[in-house]
């Protein structure tokens, strides 16, 4: 980091308090989102050859079909198979956060950004949140500001983190975005709609429902330890020797799951999924869904938003049922550890990634017996622990409609029964320092785990 003596002037947005500024942004970013039947969605059509829902430009993304065969989660070792719609987006987008340091405090440049699927319209997004089509101008709209810090020569900014990270494996097929964090010594002005926020401010804002968007939370998980503020359950000076298991043993758990379970993914014409007599997915009057209402539906929207790069557009959105993502935390010899589970998801690029302790839809909350997620009861009603984080967060509003996930972190006592009992083979206690090492690389932690790690390191204590 730059020393205090050479640091630029304090990043600020004048004397306007954040909440007042955000209210002004929400009032100023006039937008309208209207439901439209998929068959009448401007600029989109169902392909005559495949039945896939595609854009007339051939770019952006499509809704296709997927056949999945796996023995993960069966409890019997026998593969089971299903078909489902899936979002296919070959482009790798950029999610970038620009940092500055002033008098020992690190600031992030974030944007108040409207997304069509956001529950509340405007949320705080990264400095740059753009697909390749966006930042290369395929949409023929306004340029995406600050991209020069994350592509090309980066204007002298120092790269602190840079990796390709996955997104929701149940809804995307092999989707990845480039997560980039860079530090600049320049006095970079905040354009209209942007604001410099300290990491401590962001930590407080993470405790508020539906304020920091998913893309901000996934990028901020990659912050290196040297820039993080010191917080209660956050990382300490612990090294490899202080962890419960070596990093090699941690990686061995993930490698074993990738080796042990079968995952076959076959992209299908969407028509085959929707017209299968044995399948549950159907075209409805205005979208795609299941008779039982499980998992998700696909719907269409038209959008008017004067503050965006393009003032008017149309697109499909995936509307999932509400979910829960929870993390158990404990200290081992004073060193903070998190309980991760290596899990297989339908569209994962490399069979499995580490996810949080619990990751499920809300329908699992009433299940009993073998179908009830492991450690769910400990997460929801800890007997000897304390809840250190509990908010409702949004998934990415550019692809998902009102996608709500309850994020919960429970810190257990070191000797709590749930903490010390023998773990199923897919679970592993991993030190926070080891997680940060894994986050320097792609495809080790899924997006739910990354978002919870951001909450742990910035919002707890």
XYZ file of C-alpha atoms in Angstrom:
461
model
C 0.000 0.000 0.000
C 1.024 3.600 -0.473
C 2.353 5.253 2.652
C 0.252 7.881 4.387
C 2.684 10.633 3.418
C 2.349 9.943 -0.294
C -1.327 8.929 -0.313
C -3.783 10.900 -2.437
C -6.403 13.158 -0.938
C -9.181 11.306 0.925
C -11.644 9.600 -1.447
C -14.995 11.203 -0.764
C -18.363 12.152 -2.208
C -18.485 15.599 -0.640
C -20.253 16.033 2.649
C -23.325 14.023 1.657
C -23.907 11.042 3.995
C -24.021 7.688 2.257
C -27.729 7.011 2.789
C -28.668 10.425 1.465
C -26.387 9.912 -1.531
C -27.869 6.452 -2.208
C -31.428 7.810 -2.011
C -30.451 10.453 -4.538
C -29.011 7.790 -6.822
C -32.174 5.704 -6.593
C -34.378 8.699 -7.338
C -32.139 9.766 -10.192
C -31.801 6.370 -11.864
C -35.283 6.233 -13.307
C -36.042 2.767 -14.585
C -38.982 0.611 -15.549
C -38.983 -3.185 -15.722
C -41.999 -4.874 -17.338
C -42.799 -8.573 -17.698
C -43.133 -9.725 -21.308
C -43.958 -13.237 -22.607
C -40.783 -14.914 -23.847
C -42.272 -15.485 -27.299
C -42.843 -11.724 -27.625
C -39.524 -10.569 -26.150
C -38.014 -7.920 -28.477
C -34.634 -8.934 -29.886
C -34.957 -12.526 -28.659
C -36.428 -15.614 -30.280
C -36.648 -19.372 -29.902
C -34.231 -20.878 -32.429
C -35.936 -22.783 -35.199
C -33.235 -25.481 -35.074
C -32.839 -26.051 -31.318
C -35.636 -24.219 -29.563
C -32.966 -22.354 -27.552
C -33.848 -18.829 -26.483
C -31.220 -16.657 -28.201
C -30.470 -13.004 -28.932
C -30.759 -11.780 -32.513
C -27.100 -10.625 -32.447
C -25.875 -14.112 -31.541
C -24.078 -12.573 -28.541
C -24.728 -12.013 -24.831
C -26.174 -15.347 -23.612
C -28.770 -17.995 -24.387
C -31.120 -20.305 -22.524
C -30.400 -23.837 -23.648
C -30.994 -27.359 -22.340
C -28.754 -29.541 -20.185
C -28.749 -33.250 -19.385
C -26.941 -34.084 -16.149
C -25.931 -37.538 -14.934
C -24.295 -37.895 -11.528
C -24.085 -40.194 -8.535
C -23.540 -37.226 -6.199
C -26.218 -36.881 -3.551
C -27.940 -40.193 -4.248
C -26.678 -41.892 -1.097
C -26.716 -45.146 -3.012
C -23.833 -44.762 -5.446
C -26.128 -45.196 -8.443
C -26.121 -42.407 -11.059
C -29.341 -40.505 -11.636
C -30.105 -38.249 -14.563
C -32.292 -35.238 -15.291
C -32.725 -32.454 -17.817
C -33.180 -28.752 -17.149
C -32.895 -25.337 -18.791
C -29.549 -23.620 -18.253
C -27.988 -20.241 -19.052
C -25.084 -20.522 -21.495
C -22.803 -17.488 -21.557
C -19.484 -18.160 -23.255
C -18.181 -14.655 -22.702
C -15.969 -14.053 -19.701
C -16.974 -10.761 -18.106
C -14.925 -8.419 -15.926
C -15.733 -7.758 -12.281
C -13.189 -5.245 -11.069
C -12.714 -3.180 -7.917
C -10.329 -0.227 -7.813
C -8.625 0.485 -4.466
C -6.866 3.518 -2.990
C -5.180 3.949 0.362
C -5.259 7.062 2.535
C -3.744 7.358 6.009
C -3.732 3.627 6.564
C -7.319 3.091 5.400
C -8.229 1.306 2.164
C -11.060 2.615 0.013
C -12.953 0.894 -2.822
C -14.585 2.661 -5.755
C -18.094 1.210 -6.058
C -21.045 2.094 -8.256
C -24.731 2.476 -7.441
C -26.107 0.409 -10.292
C -29.552 -0.585 -11.402
C -30.046 -4.176 -12.580
C -33.400 -5.391 -13.946
C -33.624 -8.345 -11.564
C -32.744 -6.436 -8.386
C -35.416 -6.536 -5.714
C -34.835 -2.866 -4.911
C -33.559 -1.544 -8.230
C -30.189 -0.045 -7.281
C -27.430 -1.837 -5.372
C -23.706 -1.193 -4.904
C -21.719 -2.908 -7.642
C -17.985 -3.146 -8.411
C -16.065 -0.378 -10.175
C -16.512 -2.354 -13.384
C -19.197 -4.986 -13.886
C -19.413 -5.763 -17.569
C -19.583 -8.591 -20.065
C -17.192 -8.563 -23.010
C -20.114 -7.454 -25.194
C -20.675 -4.505 -22.836
C -17.140 -3.178 -22.578
C -16.343 -3.776 -26.272
C -19.475 -1.883 -27.336
C -21.556 -4.626 -28.964
C -24.636 -2.976 -27.448
C -23.614 0.332 -29.167
C -24.192 2.194 -25.937
C -22.046 4.418 -23.743
C -18.573 3.186 -22.829
C -18.059 1.455 -19.521
C -15.962 3.797 -17.320
C -12.763 2.758 -15.557
C -12.240 -0.351 -17.742
C -8.713 0.871 -18.483
C -7.714 -0.098 -14.932
C -8.679 -3.756 -15.484
C -7.704 -4.373 -19.110
C -4.706 -3.349 -21.161
C -1.919 -1.488 -19.372
C -4.077 -0.717 -16.279
C -2.657 2.829 -16.186
C 0.037 1.784 -13.764
C -2.314 0.289 -11.182
C -0.921 -2.639 -9.177
C -2.757 -5.941 -9.451
C -3.615 -7.420 -6.048
C -5.873 -10.257 -7.222
C -6.793 -11.609 -10.638
C -8.514 -14.932 -11.313
C -11.335 -16.525 -13.283
C -14.081 -17.466 -10.842
C -17.231 -19.521 -11.306
C -20.813 -18.389 -10.901
C -23.949 -20.288 -9.863
C -23.422 -23.891 -10.980
C -27.102 -24.839 -10.827
C -28.137 -22.087 -13.233
C -25.128 -21.550 -15.518
C -23.130 -23.993 -17.642
C -19.392 -23.464 -17.084
C -19.865 -19.732 -16.417
C -16.846 -17.740 -15.245
C -15.991 -14.089 -14.707
C -12.639 -12.434 -14.277
C -12.436 -11.131 -10.699
C -9.820 -8.358 -10.483
C -8.664 -6.100 -7.653
C -6.169 -3.327 -8.433
C -4.576 -0.608 -6.282
C -3.851 2.844 -7.664
C -1.891 5.774 -6.281
C -3.701 8.192 -8.592
C -6.240 10.732 -7.400
C -9.100 9.107 -9.316
C -12.341 11.132 -9.310
C -15.619 9.345 -8.622
C -17.931 9.886 -11.579
C -21.640 10.403 -11.107
C -23.114 7.240 -9.590
C -19.754 6.120 -8.148
C -18.484 6.540 -4.584
C -15.319 5.761 -2.660
C -16.125 3.664 0.421
C -13.683 2.432 3.038
C -13.501 -1.279 3.797
C -14.919 -0.534 7.244
C -17.892 1.222 5.676
C -18.407 -1.716 3.322
C -18.293 -4.102 6.285
C -21.161 -2.196 7.895
C -23.135 -2.034 4.653
C -22.810 -5.813 4.189
C -25.025 -6.219 7.245
C -27.893 -4.540 5.429
C -30.210 -6.600 3.235
C -29.878 -6.289 -0.541
C -27.365 -3.451 -0.608
C -23.987 -4.863 -1.701
C -24.629 -6.806 -4.879
C -23.312 -10.290 -5.536
C -20.607 -9.126 -7.927
C -19.129 -6.792 -5.297
C -19.195 -9.544 -2.711
C -17.444 -12.108 -4.897
C -14.662 -9.711 -5.937
C -14.053 -8.480 -2.400
C -13.474 -12.052 -1.240
C -10.162 -11.892 -3.108
C -8.791 -8.967 -1.082
C -5.307 -9.914 0.140
C -4.813 -10.056 3.933
C -2.514 -7.017 4.019
C -5.324 -4.626 3.033
C -8.027 -6.035 5.323
C -9.056 -4.178 8.470
C -8.454 -6.154 11.664
C -11.746 -7.716 12.767
C -12.818 -10.355 15.282
C -13.287 -13.525 13.229
C -11.196 -12.333 10.322
C -7.738 -13.603 9.451
C -4.869 -13.242 11.839
C -1.135 -13.710 11.295
C -1.530 -17.475 11.230
C 0.452 -19.426 8.692
C 0.370 -22.933 7.279
C 1.676 -24.521 10.482
C -1.166 -23.021 12.537
C -3.977 -24.624 10.535
C -5.814 -27.776 11.576
C -4.926 -29.447 8.270
C -2.235 -28.700 5.732
C -3.260 -27.036 2.473
C -2.310 -30.265 0.706
C -4.804 -32.152 2.884
C -7.485 -29.545 2.143
C -6.927 -29.854 -1.586
C -6.979 -33.631 -1.225
C -10.589 -33.450 0.050
C -11.626 -31.575 -3.091
C -9.600 -33.849 -5.359
C -11.211 -36.911 -3.761
C -14.721 -35.582 -4.434
C -13.803 -34.748 -8.020
C -12.395 -38.256 -8.400
C -15.093 -40.139 -6.516
C -18.221 -38.700 -8.120
C -19.397 -38.908 -11.676
C -20.662 -35.767 -13.401
C -21.688 -35.951 -17.031
C -22.965 -32.747 -18.673
C -24.514 -32.739 -22.123
C -25.849 -29.540 -23.618
C -29.167 -30.247 -25.311
C -31.522 -28.288 -27.522
C -33.948 -26.563 -25.167
C -36.762 -28.058 -27.244
C -35.809 -31.552 -26.034
C -36.101 -30.453 -22.403
C -39.457 -28.733 -22.844
C -41.081 -31.347 -25.072
C -39.965 -34.430 -23.147
C -42.998 -36.385 -21.995
C -41.049 -37.597 -18.940
C -39.634 -34.203 -17.985
C -41.185 -31.644 -15.629
C -40.231 -28.494 -17.601
C -42.839 -26.791 -19.807
C -43.438 -23.627 -21.767
C -46.115 -21.623 -19.968
C -48.160 -18.675 -21.166
C -45.324 -16.222 -20.545
C -42.244 -18.239 -19.560
C -40.655 -21.584 -18.737
C -41.209 -23.461 -15.491
C -42.284 -26.601 -13.678
C -45.752 -27.610 -12.565
C -44.481 -28.130 -9.007
C -42.866 -24.678 -8.881
C -39.490 -26.071 -7.804
C -36.028 -24.740 -8.632
C -36.669 -21.762 -10.926
C -38.668 -20.254 -13.762
C -37.502 -18.309 -16.811
C -39.324 -15.077 -17.628
C -38.846 -12.118 -19.948
C -38.555 -8.397 -19.213
C -38.237 -5.138 -21.103
C -36.154 -2.472 -19.399
C -35.894 1.303 -19.596
C -33.004 2.771 -17.600
C -31.535 6.122 -18.588
C -28.480 5.717 -16.338
C -27.257 2.526 -18.041
C -24.957 2.205 -21.064
C -28.051 1.373 -23.131
C -31.310 3.153 -22.302
C -33.651 0.365 -23.470
C -33.244 -3.366 -23.808
C -35.001 -6.702 -23.341
C -33.806 -9.974 -21.885
C -34.760 -13.237 -20.164
C -34.225 -13.569 -16.411
C -34.058 -16.720 -14.316
C -36.261 -16.490 -11.188
C -35.142 -19.065 -8.574
C -36.813 -20.083 -5.347
C -35.254 -18.517 -2.256
C -32.102 -20.096 -0.870
C -29.927 -20.410 2.233
C -26.124 -20.265 2.376
C -24.533 -20.778 5.771
C -21.041 -21.011 7.187
C -19.895 -22.528 10.486
C -16.788 -20.939 11.997
C -14.597 -21.980 14.923
C -11.220 -21.119 16.318
C -8.644 -23.871 16.617
C -5.813 -22.808 18.890
C -6.922 -19.227 18.335
C -6.815 -19.576 14.536
C -10.142 -18.970 12.738
C -11.369 -21.864 10.567
C -14.441 -22.303 8.386
C -16.252 -25.534 7.582
C -16.416 -26.004 3.816
C -18.090 -28.735 1.812
C -16.888 -29.931 -1.587
C -20.075 -30.080 -3.638
C -21.083 -31.058 -7.150
C -23.411 -28.765 -9.088
C -25.048 -29.333 -12.460
C -23.057 -26.801 -14.489
C -19.733 -26.787 -12.596
C -16.700 -26.677 -14.865
C -14.534 -29.176 -12.947
C -17.013 -31.526 -11.205
C -16.896 -29.883 -7.759
C -15.856 -26.806 -5.826
C -15.777 -25.966 -2.153
C -19.067 -24.447 -1.063
C -20.287 -23.200 2.316
C -21.210 -25.555 5.146
C -24.870 -25.436 4.102
C -26.225 -24.454 0.707
C -29.837 -25.281 -0.098
C -33.199 -23.922 -1.171
C -35.759 -22.970 1.457
C -37.794 -26.084 0.688
C -35.068 -28.115 2.423
C -35.817 -26.383 5.727
C -38.855 -28.589 6.334
C -37.252 -31.853 5.194
C -36.314 -34.552 7.663
C -34.134 -37.622 7.686
C -31.520 -38.294 5.020
C -32.728 -35.436 2.820
C -32.121 -32.773 5.477
C -28.823 -30.973 4.795
C -25.951 -31.839 7.104
C -25.337 -29.188 9.817
C -28.557 -27.320 8.955
C -29.876 -27.595 12.508
C -26.590 -26.338 13.946
C -26.700 -23.369 11.599
C -30.314 -22.444 12.343
C -30.349 -23.141 16.093
C -26.798 -23.193 17.449
C -26.681 -24.539 21.005
C -23.202 -23.421 21.939
C -22.437 -20.865 19.263
C -23.408 -17.381 18.322
C -24.764 -15.868 15.136
C -22.206 -13.359 13.868
C -23.833 -12.559 10.514
C -27.392 -12.981 9.268
C -28.740 -11.024 6.289
C -30.767 -11.603 3.149
C -28.676 -10.976 0.043
C -29.431 -10.825 -3.664
C -27.932 -12.903 -6.418
C -26.803 -11.085 -9.568
C -29.646 -8.927 -10.897
C -28.433 -8.932 -14.477
C -29.430 -12.573 -14.946
C -31.695 -13.405 -11.993
C -35.066 -11.985 -10.979
C -35.533 -11.293 -7.247
C -33.098 -14.085 -6.371
C -32.881 -14.056 -2.584
C -30.398 -15.991 -0.464
C -30.222 -15.831 3.305
C -26.550 -15.579 4.310
C -25.769 -16.770 7.834
C -22.515 -17.268 9.750
C -22.426 -19.015 13.126
C -19.299 -19.113 15.281
C -19.006 -22.264 17.385
C -17.029 -22.814 20.517
C -13.840 -24.725 19.832
C -15.070 -27.738 21.805
C -18.689 -27.669 20.610
C -19.976 -31.133 19.689
C -20.852 -30.065 16.153
C -17.358 -28.675 15.662
C -15.323 -31.646 16.852
C -17.385 -34.626 15.682
C -16.128 -36.767 12.839
C -16.858 -35.097 9.499
C -18.427 -36.691 6.441
C -15.769 -37.100 3.737
C -16.937 -34.089 1.681
C -16.391 -31.616 4.571
C -13.185 -30.010 5.800
C -12.187 -27.404 8.391
C -10.072 -24.844 6.514
C -8.251 -21.911 8.076
C -9.207 -18.449 6.848
C -5.605 -17.941 5.707
C -5.818 -21.129 3.621
C -9.107 -19.989 2.077
C -7.432 -16.743 1.082
C -4.669 -18.748 -0.563
C -7.253 -20.769 -2.503
C -9.012 -17.586 -3.617
C -5.927 -16.529 -5.550
C -6.933 -19.247 -8.021
C -10.117 -20.051 -9.888
C -12.577 -22.900 -9.402
C -11.739 -23.734 -5.796
C -14.577 -21.878 -4.011
C -18.058 -21.418 -5.428
C -19.787 -18.050 -5.482
C -21.847 -18.701 -2.334
C -18.706 -19.529 -0.333
C -16.873 -16.492 -1.703
C -19.690 -14.139 -0.730
C -19.787 -15.562 2.794
C -16.011 -15.168 3.101
C -16.391 -11.481 2.245
C -18.963 -11.159 5.024
C -16.674 -13.003 7.448
C -13.583 -10.908 6.789
C -15.264 -7.500 6.470
C -18.521 -7.588 8.464
C -17.923 -9.726 11.551
C -16.223 -8.939 14.805
